[in-house]
Amino acid sequence: MTLLALLTKQTPTPVTILAGPFRGARLILNPAHSKRKILGAYEHVLNPWLKAALRQVDVIWDVGANDGYFTYGCAAAILGQGRRPHIVAFEPGIDDTPSLAEQLTGPAQRWAAAYAGATFEFLPLYVGARNDGVTVTLDAALDARPALAGRAALVKVDVEGAEVDVLDGARRLLTAPVQWLVEVHGEHLLEPVLSRLRAAGRTVDVHPLRPHWLFGPEARTIPTCWVTTRLPSPTSSE
């Protein structure tokens, strides 16, 4: 199949990411709606930070995993460096949407050899500021996995407006040597997100949405930016 034919398909299709920090990841996407992901240009302002962060972490907390782009992209990047990642992916929609469940959980079985050495957990839960059986805090999720405590980790948050709730339930992780990537949906949420990270003693950077030099601007219905923690140099600790 030619690249053009692939990128015009409108049904979930096995694909390989061709460029960017997740290059080589294998997953299931709707190509017509995922061209930027396949070509490594999705949320491209984050690419330099992601490349550097994924050289320093082994554990991924993927809050709002959706179609698995971040889940499998991080797994492929870390495996490619000769390490064994542990990915905890939260996506409540997999309980109600079989097609989403197949996209998120299927690649780990479909390409078991490619992902050998990676540990995946898929949790059909919301992440927030309380624990009630439907919603879990990140601190409670960490308590349930003591083997992950102290390991170099990255927390990615993409929860469509519930960013502050996630941070309020992650007080231990906020002060741990863990890197954070928070997608902020709406200008009104930027300062609350920044204040919680700074109160935890974290130095952060804000990455505004910018048009790609080739593909132009991404379509976003809500003003979006990303907040990342400042990465330590390889020879220093934060």
CSV table of N, CA, C and O in Angstrom, one decimal, residues 32 48 54 104 112 120 123 175 182 202 223:
chain,number,residue,atom,x,y,z
A,32,ALA,N,-6.9,8.6,8.1
A,32,ALA,CA,-7.4,9.9,7.5
A,32,ALA,C,-7.5,10.9,8.6
A,32,ALA,O,-7.4,12.1,8.3
A,48,PRO,N,11.0,18.0,20.8
A,48,PRO,CA,12.3,18.1,21.5
A,48,PRO,C,12.3,17.6,22.9
A,48,PRO,O,13.1,16.9,23.4
A,54,LEU,N,12.3,11.0,27.2
A,54,LEU,CA,12.2,9.5,27.1
A,54,LEU,C,13.6,8.9,27.1
A,54,LEU,O,13.7,7.6,27.2
A,104,LEU,N,-6.7,0.7,21.9
A,104,LEU,CA,-5.7,0.9,23.0
A,104,LEU,C,-5.1,-0.4,23.5
A,104,LEU,O,-3.9,-0.4,23.8
A,112,ALA,N,3.1,-8.5,19.9
A,112,ALA,CA,3.8,-8.9,21.2
A,112,ALA,C,5.3,-9.0,21.0
A,112,ALA,O,6.0,-8.6,22.0
A,120,PHE,N,2.4,-3.4,30.2
A,120,PHE,CA,1.3,-2.5,30.0
A,120,PHE,C,0.2,-2.8,31.0
A,120,PHE,O,-0.1,-4.0,31.2
A,123,LEU,N,-6.3,0.6,32.4
A,123,LEU,CA,-7.2,0.8,33.5
A,123,LEU,C,-8.4,1.6,33.0
A,123,LEU,O,-8.2,2.8,32.6
A,175,THR,N,5.9,16.1,43.9
A,175,THR,CA,7.2,16.4,44.6
A,175,THR,C,8.2,15.3,44.3
A,175,THR,O,9.4,15.5,44.7
A,182,VAL,N,1.5,18.2,30.8
A,182,VAL,CA,0.1,18.5,31.1
A,182,VAL,C,-0.4,19.3,29.9
A,182,VAL,O,0.1,20.4,29.6
A,202,ARG,N,8.5,22.7,41.4
A,202,ARG,CA,8.9,22.3,40.0
A,202,ARG,C,9.1,23.5,39.2
A,202,ARG,O,8.3,24.5,39.2
A,223,PRO,N,-8.6,26.8,23.1
A,223,PRO,CA,-7.2,27.2,23.2
A,223,PRO,C,-6.4,26.2,24.0
A,223,PRO,O,-6.7,25.9,25.1
